[in-house]
Amino acid sequence: MKKLLAVTLGILTAIGGFVDIGDLVANSEAGARFGMRLAWVVLVGVVGICVYAEMCGRVAAFSGRAVFDLVRERLGPRIALLNLAGSYLVTLLTLCAEIGGVALAVELASGIGYLWWVPLVALAVWWVLWRVRFETMERIFGLLGLALVVFVVTFLQLGPDWAATRAELTAGPPPGESWATYGFFAVALFAAAMTPYEVFFFSSGGVEEKWTRQDLVTERLNVFAGFPLGGLLSLAIMGSAALVYLPQGATVDSLGQTALPVALALGKVGLIVVILGFFAATFGAALETGLSAGYTVAQYFGWQWGKLVAPRQAARFHTVMIVSILIGVAGLLTKADPVQITEYSLVFSALALPLTYLPILIVANDRDYLGEHVNGRFANALGLIYLVLIIIAAVAAVPLMVITGVGQ
Amino acid sequence: MTDQPQPLHMDFHLLDRQIVDRAGLMVGNVDDIELDVGDDGVPYVVALLSGQEALGLRMGGRIGSLLARVARRLRQADEPPLRIPYDMVARVGTDVVLSVHRELLPEPGLERWLRENLIGHIPGARDEGQ
């Protein structure tokens, strides 16, 4: 019974934890402009994160080490330093976007401009990282993030024309959109599903929760049930935006517009629930990116990291997190639009994807760490297919950004 | 006798690996290795070197020497970089486990400085298992 509860809780946490500011922005923008024509990218992305998160979980369970802790051992300090620089900068940009997302959610609830909330939000994020137990933190924000299920209700309530939706699934760009913008949003959605911090956090979190081989079944259930259900939320966000905005030819460029379909379908109660969902999803992701910033740096240098020891025993790790949050705040206080920061964070995530996922594939094939539990043929075949997709997305990201003027 | 892979490949089993103390707390990475040659002409590991200075010197090049220079600035002149005699190594597995507690080893200067001047001053810094 207790085990069942743990599994359920893990799955629920994964559903709520999958969606962050990148998914909120990219899915509603893509829905408004392309209907469900890009839904396949979300499916492809969800399978990809499942394949690689499973590898990370296995490495953590059998070696007791986080994947990125092992990168330096296998790639050497020079290449690993390059990897660290890329991973850290992308995680920092994502952290900045998530803090902005939380502040925007509070603005929606309070009517007071988001800039005023940025310092408070940052302080709250730091406080949780400083004080709250790892599992408690994960569960509270994961479960509250489930409020985003309201998008599924919204989609059904708005009464989709199923035949038209089905026709969209396999269609190219609609009139008025080019293949370039179609490609740009495909890359952004793919990056939103496979954002690098998700695997940094997942593998280090496994070590923090002291996974052993007995936890492997639970961990796989969480991955293979939680992430796809989280992907379903992403599709519901896309679908709701499609039903409201596509017929009008309107575009989405603020978090308020992402929430509007819910308000139209479900009124005030729906709006309250969706704002709560935004808050939880972005706050949870801010915690995960903040931790990931600390994890990547501390693991490269071999410093003590993690929330299991007192902060004074991991002073360098906590300092990296504090400094990262402060840089994120400074970025937001330049009055750069958080939605635009999110768009850029997705482009640069796409660019950094090979740096993140190639090492996972290498380590998951290393008998020195995993013994007989290295990747089988199936995992390797999928891993390689995804590596090709990841490289295509990385190569295409910047040219598509330039050609389309960030998807305009 | 140390429990370790046979044969032990320095670049594959030791270099860049995480060092933990006997309680599982992290000490640092194996950033470089000190070798000596025995009477039989076979080289053996004398000590593990840890810290950004050792890492920078091993990496070499512009970035390596910058890293080493910064690390040297950050430590006090009278304290040497962390050098762990190989006798203290209990086991070489997915990490390098020492037979001692890390309190017995010199503490990295940056860690101590940040704790004494920043982290240690914030309320709750002592609370474990957070």
XYZ file of C-alpha atoms in Angstrom:
538
model
C 0.000 0.000 0.000
C 2.745 2.383 0.980
C 4.609 1.480 -2.190
C 1.498 2.080 -4.295
C 1.179 5.509 -2.741
C 4.809 6.279 -3.522
C 4.325 5.250 -7.152
C 1.110 7.266 -7.548
C 2.688 10.266 -5.939
C 5.743 9.951 -8.190
C 3.605 9.775 -11.322
C 1.454 12.723 -10.270
C 4.605 14.700 -9.479
C 6.062 13.895 -12.896
C 2.872 15.031 -14.670
C 2.860 18.380 -12.903
C 6.633 18.711 -13.115
C 6.836 18.179 -16.874
C 5.262 21.497 -17.849
C 7.252 24.713 -17.321
C 7.280 28.247 -18.747
C 8.819 26.976 -22.013
C 5.992 24.481 -22.544
C 3.332 27.044 -21.579
C 4.626 29.642 -24.018
C 5.651 27.394 -26.925
C 2.514 25.246 -26.878
C 0.038 28.098 -26.764
C 1.929 30.129 -29.384
C 2.140 27.102 -31.659
C -1.537 26.239 -31.094
C -2.675 29.767 -31.910
C -0.754 29.868 -35.180
C -0.668 26.267 -36.369
C -3.619 24.551 -34.711
C -2.687 20.949 -33.998
C -0.331 20.757 -36.972
C 2.698 20.603 -34.669
C 1.188 18.198 -32.123
C 3.417 15.413 -33.432
C 6.493 17.294 -32.200
C 5.199 17.112 -28.618
C 4.750 13.340 -28.967
C 8.253 12.950 -30.428
C 9.693 15.098 -27.634
C 7.930 13.165 -24.876
C 9.256 9.826 -26.145
C 12.725 11.386 -26.303
C 12.703 12.641 -22.717
C 11.379 9.229 -21.579
C 14.188 7.359 -23.354
C 16.929 9.536 -21.894
C 15.435 10.047 -18.417
C 15.226 6.263 -18.070
C 18.961 6.017 -18.853
C 19.743 8.708 -16.266
C 17.637 6.945 -13.638
C 19.375 3.642 -14.324
C 22.829 5.214 -14.037
C 21.853 6.854 -10.735
C 20.383 3.621 -9.337
C 23.308 1.363 -10.228
C 26.313 3.648 -9.750
C 24.988 6.051 -7.121
C 26.334 8.838 -9.296
C 24.636 11.548 -11.311
C 25.240 11.328 -15.058
C 26.985 14.679 -15.312
C 29.224 13.722 -12.468
C 30.523 11.043 -14.827
C 30.918 13.198 -17.938
C 34.311 14.527 -16.892
C 35.600 11.021 -16.208
C 34.755 9.893 -19.705
C 35.237 13.012 -21.841
C 38.195 14.526 -19.969
C 38.361 17.890 -18.164
C 38.692 20.043 -21.310
C 35.657 18.876 -23.255
C 33.705 18.566 -20.015
C 34.518 22.217 -19.236
C 33.091 23.257 -22.600
C 30.047 21.128 -21.835
C 29.748 22.737 -18.401
C 29.898 26.248 -19.855
C 27.158 25.480 -22.395
C 24.917 23.613 -19.952
C 25.290 26.209 -17.217
C 24.492 29.180 -19.473
C 21.382 27.506 -20.879
C 20.219 26.505 -17.401
C 20.800 30.073 -16.204
C 18.717 31.487 -19.063
C 15.959 28.968 -18.292
C 16.092 29.882 -14.585
C 15.683 33.540 -15.534
C 12.665 32.660 -17.701
C 11.068 30.552 -14.951
C 11.422 33.297 -12.307
C 9.857 35.688 -14.825
C 7.072 33.146 -15.357
C 6.291 32.963 -11.636
C 6.230 36.778 -11.466
C 3.848 36.907 -14.465
C 1.543 34.376 -12.782
C 1.467 36.537 -9.657
C 0.779 39.589 -11.836
C -2.234 37.788 -13.350
C -3.537 37.075 -9.864
C -2.828 40.475 -8.305
C -2.928 42.986 -11.134
C 0.358 44.468 -9.884
C 3.141 44.598 -12.525
C 5.429 41.530 -12.632
C 8.632 43.526 -12.169
C 7.631 44.301 -8.587
C 7.282 40.601 -7.896
C 10.605 39.486 -9.376
C 12.735 40.139 -6.248
C 10.120 38.562 -3.964
C 9.785 35.501 -6.176
C 13.566 35.100 -6.296
C 13.748 35.325 -2.512
C 11.008 32.707 -2.176
C 12.767 30.365 -4.629
C 16.022 30.721 -2.705
C 14.263 30.155 0.618
C 12.715 26.895 -0.556
C 16.102 25.726 -1.867
C 17.675 26.659 1.448
C 15.087 25.227 3.852
C 12.647 22.738 2.372
C 13.335 19.012 2.216
C 13.978 17.692 -1.278
C 11.009 15.311 -1.471
C 8.589 17.751 0.147
C 9.612 20.403 -2.357
C 9.176 18.070 -5.336
C 5.773 16.827 -4.212
C 4.169 20.131 -3.277
C 4.969 21.813 -6.583
C 4.415 18.713 -8.696
C 0.977 18.117 -7.210
C -0.060 21.784 -7.406
C 1.100 21.731 -11.031
C -1.664 19.196 -11.679
C -4.025 22.196 -11.634
C -3.010 22.516 -15.302
C -5.331 19.568 -16.000
C -7.826 22.431 -16.304
C -6.567 22.795 -19.894
C -7.836 19.308 -20.724
C -11.269 20.268 -19.364
C -11.097 23.533 -21.298
C -10.280 21.780 -24.550
C -13.216 19.405 -24.186
C -15.551 22.183 -23.015
C -14.711 24.347 -26.043
C -15.988 21.485 -28.188
C -13.305 20.677 -30.712
C -14.296 19.627 -34.198
C -12.582 16.233 -34.049
C -12.599 15.637 -37.815
C -10.912 18.989 -38.473
C -8.433 18.379 -35.648
C -7.535 14.986 -37.094
C -6.990 16.526 -40.533
C -4.632 19.126 -38.994
C -2.416 16.502 -37.378
C -0.748 15.544 -40.650
C -1.002 18.857 -42.493
C 1.876 21.241 -43.284
C 1.844 24.933 -42.346
C -1.531 26.718 -42.694
C -2.041 29.624 -45.140
C -0.122 32.671 -43.975
C 2.648 30.620 -42.341
C 5.852 29.487 -44.043
C 7.817 26.268 -43.634
C 10.457 28.361 -41.840
C 8.098 29.425 -39.044
C 6.701 25.882 -38.963
C 10.272 24.601 -38.519
C 11.082 27.223 -35.897
C 8.124 26.269 -33.734
C 8.866 22.570 -34.242
C 12.384 23.149 -32.852
C 11.027 25.247 -29.959
C 8.446 22.602 -28.983
C 11.040 19.839 -29.197
C 13.410 21.847 -26.976
C 10.587 22.601 -24.527
C 9.901 18.883 -24.092
C 13.590 17.971 -23.774
C 14.966 21.051 -21.916
C 18.448 20.078 -20.615
C 17.791 20.883 -16.945
C 15.172 18.113 -16.812
C 17.838 15.409 -17.045
C 20.386 17.245 -14.868
C 17.717 17.482 -12.217
C 16.348 13.994 -12.713
C 19.696 12.233 -12.412
C 20.992 14.294 -9.494
C 17.594 14.040 -7.804
C 17.869 10.262 -8.025
C 21.151 10.432 -6.133
C 19.641 12.848 -3.582
C 16.786 10.420 -2.972
C 19.349 7.598 -2.668
C 17.913 5.396 -5.372
C 19.135 1.824 -5.453
C 18.364 -0.986 -7.865
C 15.177 -1.707 -5.887
C 13.852 1.722 -6.840
C 14.331 1.115 -10.532
C 10.790 -0.163 -11.169
C 9.242 2.812 -9.368
C 11.519 5.170 -11.237
C 10.590 3.677 -14.622
C 6.875 3.852 -13.829
C 7.277 7.523 -12.942
C 9.035 8.202 -16.221
C 6.858 6.161 -18.551
C 3.520 7.220 -17.021
C 4.318 10.702 -15.691
C 6.053 12.291 -18.668
C 3.497 11.139 -21.299
C 0.643 12.397 -19.112
C 2.577 15.650 -18.737
C 2.826 15.710 -22.535
C -0.961 15.392 -22.640
C -1.203 18.649 -20.668
C 1.065 20.286 -23.249
C -1.219 19.097 -26.051
C -4.287 20.386 -24.195
C -2.637 23.816 -23.869
C -1.910 23.758 -27.603
C -5.421 22.586 -28.470
C -7.147 25.184 -26.277
C -5.125 27.986 -27.870
C -5.907 26.564 -31.313
C -9.674 26.598 -30.731
C -9.746 30.164 -29.436
C -7.074 31.973 -31.454
C -6.660 30.186 -34.791
C -10.106 31.151 -36.214
C -9.425 34.806 -35.239
C -5.952 34.814 -36.740
C -4.725 36.114 -33.366
C -1.311 35.326 -31.896
C -0.277 34.662 -28.314
C 2.482 36.791 -26.826
C 1.723 36.920 -23.111
C 0.955 34.478 -20.338
C -2.462 36.107 -19.898
C -3.357 35.070 -23.437
C -2.275 31.514 -22.632
C -4.793 31.542 -19.764
C -7.633 33.223 -21.662
C -9.128 30.055 -23.254
C -9.609 28.627 -19.756
C -11.411 31.781 -18.592
C -13.635 31.708 -21.685
C -14.577 28.071 -21.170
C -14.765 27.810 -17.390
C -15.152 31.346 -16.081
C -13.625 32.757 -12.930
C -13.058 29.443 -11.151
C -11.162 28.158 -14.170
C -9.040 31.299 -14.212
C -8.127 30.876 -10.545
C -7.178 27.243 -11.090
C -5.097 27.965 -14.172
C -3.176 30.777 -12.466
C -2.445 28.429 -9.573
C -1.220 25.881 -12.126
C 1.023 28.468 -13.832
C 2.438 29.477 -10.473
C 3.172 25.916 -9.353
C 4.607 24.780 -12.682
C 6.954 27.747 -13.070
C 7.926 27.854 -9.395
C 8.706 24.140 -9.429
C 10.781 24.601 -12.570
C 12.589 27.589 -11.025
C 13.603 25.301 -8.136
C 14.741 22.592 -10.539
C 16.774 24.976 -12.696
C 18.284 26.660 -9.623
C 19.388 23.298 -8.272
C 20.600 22.198 -11.708
C 22.814 25.289 -11.955
C 24.426 24.254 -8.667
C 24.628 20.584 -9.615
C 26.420 21.132 -12.930
C 29.159 23.370 -11.498
C 29.672 21.425 -8.256
C 29.778 18.065 -10.021
C 32.370 19.239 -12.532
C 34.734 20.378 -9.782
C 33.898 17.555 -7.354
C 32.504 19.926 -4.679
C 30.043 18.712 -2.073
C 26.539 19.189 -3.498
C 22.998 18.309 -2.572
C 20.259 19.157 -0.120
C 20.913 16.206 2.198
C 23.800 17.949 3.947
C 23.551 21.227 5.855
C 24.203 24.288 3.657
C 27.360 25.124 5.641
C 28.787 21.770 4.561
C 28.165 22.631 0.914
C 28.994 26.350 0.922
C 30.256 26.462 -2.671
C 27.179 24.639 -4.003
C 24.792 26.998 -2.215
C 26.805 30.022 -3.332
C 26.510 28.959 -6.985
C 22.718 28.725 -6.571
C 22.480 32.133 -4.880
C 24.637 33.792 -7.534
C 22.634 32.133 -10.335
C 19.337 33.374 -8.898
C 20.806 36.888 -8.554
C 21.951 36.856 -12.196
C 18.466 35.724 -13.219
C 16.911 38.611 -11.285
C 19.350 41.088 -12.826
C 18.385 39.822 -16.290
C 14.686 40.327 -15.587
C 15.196 43.781 -14.077
C 16.569 44.989 -17.432
C 12.842 44.908 -18.348
C 13.451 42.247 -20.982
C 10.090 40.582 -21.678
C 9.948 37.212 -19.835
C 8.051 35.634 -22.749
C 10.846 36.667 -25.113
C 13.468 35.407 -22.645
C 11.588 32.103 -22.725
C 11.692 31.999 -26.520
C 15.439 32.618 -26.519
C 15.948 30.039 -23.764
C 14.230 27.452 -25.986
C 16.425 28.285 -28.982
C 19.600 28.020 -26.907
C 18.325 24.848 -25.226
C 17.943 23.334 -28.689
C 21.501 24.420 -29.475
C 22.818 22.758 -26.293
C 20.817 19.529 -26.630
C 23.707 17.450 -28.104
C 25.986 18.541 -25.229
C 23.417 17.180 -22.797
C 22.248 13.994 -24.434
C 25.350 12.545 -26.135
C 27.187 12.044 -22.795
C 24.132 10.280 -21.326
C 24.181 7.786 -24.189
C 27.916 7.201 -23.697
C 27.686 6.698 -19.926
C 24.598 4.445 -20.210
C 26.753 2.083 -22.307
C 29.643 1.974 -19.834
C 30.029 -1.412 -18.124
C 32.378 0.110 -15.595
C 29.412 1.915 -14.004
C 26.426 -0.219 -14.963
C 27.791 -3.762 -15.242
C 25.272 -5.882 -17.119
C 22.612 -3.162 -16.892
C 24.025 -1.109 -19.756
C 21.682 -0.102 -22.588
C 20.163 -2.953 -24.547
C 19.826 -2.845 -28.328
C 16.381 -1.262 -28.166
C 17.435 1.581 -25.858
C 20.516 2.215 -27.997
C 18.537 2.192 -31.242
C 16.073 4.730 -29.833
C 18.908 6.704 -28.259
C 20.703 6.965 -31.607
C 17.549 7.934 -33.528
C 16.972 10.693 -30.991
C 20.574 11.798 -31.170
C 20.071 12.384 -34.908
C 16.875 14.386 -34.234
C 18.665 16.350 -31.513
C 21.529 17.232 -33.841
C 19.087 18.308 -36.574
C 17.259 20.537 -34.059
C 20.552 21.994 -32.799
C 21.856 22.757 -36.283
C 18.545 24.250 -37.425
C 17.822 26.317 -34.295
C 19.871 29.461 -34.922
C 19.358 29.692 -38.723
C 15.583 29.332 -38.251
C 15.660 31.947 -35.487
C 17.461 34.380 -37.809
C 15.299 33.667 -40.895
C 12.002 33.972 -39.005
C 13.083 36.783 -36.647
C 12.393 34.533 -33.599
C 9.244 33.068 -35.131
C 7.605 36.344 -36.204
C 45.376 -3.770 0.653
C 43.230 -1.405 -1.354
C 40.144 -2.823 -3.026
C 40.527 -1.665 -6.618
C 40.065 -2.771 -10.242
C 42.841 -5.010 -11.632
C 44.661 -3.762 -13.559
C 44.107 -0.178 -12.396
C 44.142 2.241 -15.346
C 44.974 5.682 -14.008
C 43.227 7.578 -16.747
C 40.212 5.283 -16.743
C 39.653 4.374 -13.088
C 41.226 7.221 -11.151
C 41.602 10.536 -12.947
C 38.619 12.922 -12.694
C 36.776 10.552 -10.382
C 34.852 11.754 -7.317
C 36.621 11.273 -3.978
C 34.348 10.656 -0.975
C 35.293 10.191 2.670
C 34.351 7.175 4.745
C 30.988 8.744 5.633
C 30.188 9.360 1.954
C 30.776 13.131 2.078
C 32.409 14.580 -1.015
C 36.053 15.596 -0.735
C 36.845 16.630 -4.305
C 37.772 15.106 -7.638
C 40.979 13.299 -8.490
C 42.379 16.267 -10.393
C 45.900 14.896 -10.788
C 48.016 11.971 -9.633
C 51.482 11.901 -8.088
C 53.577 8.955 -9.295
C 56.892 7.445 -8.320
C 58.921 4.608 -9.772
C 59.644 1.662 -7.485
C 62.945 -0.245 -7.223
C 61.612 -2.743 -9.777
C 61.108 0.072 -12.307
C 57.308 -0.155 -12.096
C 55.559 3.179 -11.499
C 53.079 3.376 -8.621
C 50.610 5.947 -7.326
C 51.921 7.942 -4.376
C 49.106 10.424 -3.862
C 45.923 11.910 -5.315
C 45.931 15.673 -5.899
C 42.685 17.591 -5.685
C 41.577 21.172 -6.248
C 41.258 23.632 -9.093
C 44.974 24.441 -9.000
C 45.976 20.824 -9.671
C 43.274 20.584 -12.336
C 44.400 23.765 -14.062
C 48.049 22.707 -14.097
C 47.099 19.305 -15.539
C 44.842 20.799 -18.222
C 47.450 23.318 -19.298
C 46.794 25.812 -22.088
C 45.328 29.250 -21.570
C 42.210 28.108 -19.701
C 44.131 25.671 -17.524
C 46.688 28.210 -16.410
C 43.970 30.802 -15.778
C 42.123 28.285 -13.590
C 45.320 27.462 -11.690
C 46.158 31.144 -11.202
C 42.717 31.986 -9.844
C 42.792 28.967 -7.532
C 46.230 29.970 -6.209
C 44.942 33.483 -5.456
C 42.029 32.062 -3.500
C 44.087 30.005 -1.068
C 46.300 31.319 1.657
C 50.014 31.234 0.993
C 50.799 28.861 3.839
C 48.358 26.114 2.895
C 49.314 23.627 0.204
C 46.792 22.205 -2.288
C 44.958 19.070 -1.169
C 47.222 16.009 -1.426
C 45.846 12.665 -0.329
C 48.414 9.887 0.249
C 47.296 6.777 -1.608
C 47.424 4.804 1.665
C 44.216 6.597 2.657
C 42.307 5.126 -0.298
C 40.078 2.294 0.885
C 38.328 1.393 -2.332
C 38.226 2.424 -5.995
C 34.773 1.847 -7.461
C 32.396 4.251 -9.182
C 33.977 6.689 -6.759
C 37.216 6.742 -4.771
C 36.432 6.030 -1.114
C 38.856 7.130 1.598
C 39.403 5.347 4.893
C 39.285 8.627 6.849
C 36.769 11.393 7.585
C 37.204 14.551 5.527
C 37.678 16.690 8.645
C 41.153 15.173 8.875
C 42.103 16.619 5.494
C 42.889 20.291 4.850
C 39.721 22.102 3.800
C 39.638 23.804 0.368
C 40.183 27.544 0.851
C 37.204 28.633 -1.241
C 34.791 26.405 0.699
C 36.036 27.744 4.036
C 36.012 31.348 2.887
C 32.451 31.145 1.552
C 31.229 29.392 4.693
C 32.886 31.848 7.059
C 31.946 34.970 5.122
C 28.611 34.173 3.468
C 26.785 30.882 3.919
C 27.551 30.449 7.628
C 25.943 33.831 8.424
C 22.555 32.932 6.952
C 20.075 31.523 9.499
C 19.504 27.796 9.058
C 22.915 27.055 7.566
C 23.496 24.348 10.172
C 20.267 22.429 9.626
C 20.919 19.065 8.053
C 18.757 16.973 5.758
C 16.949 19.952 4.325
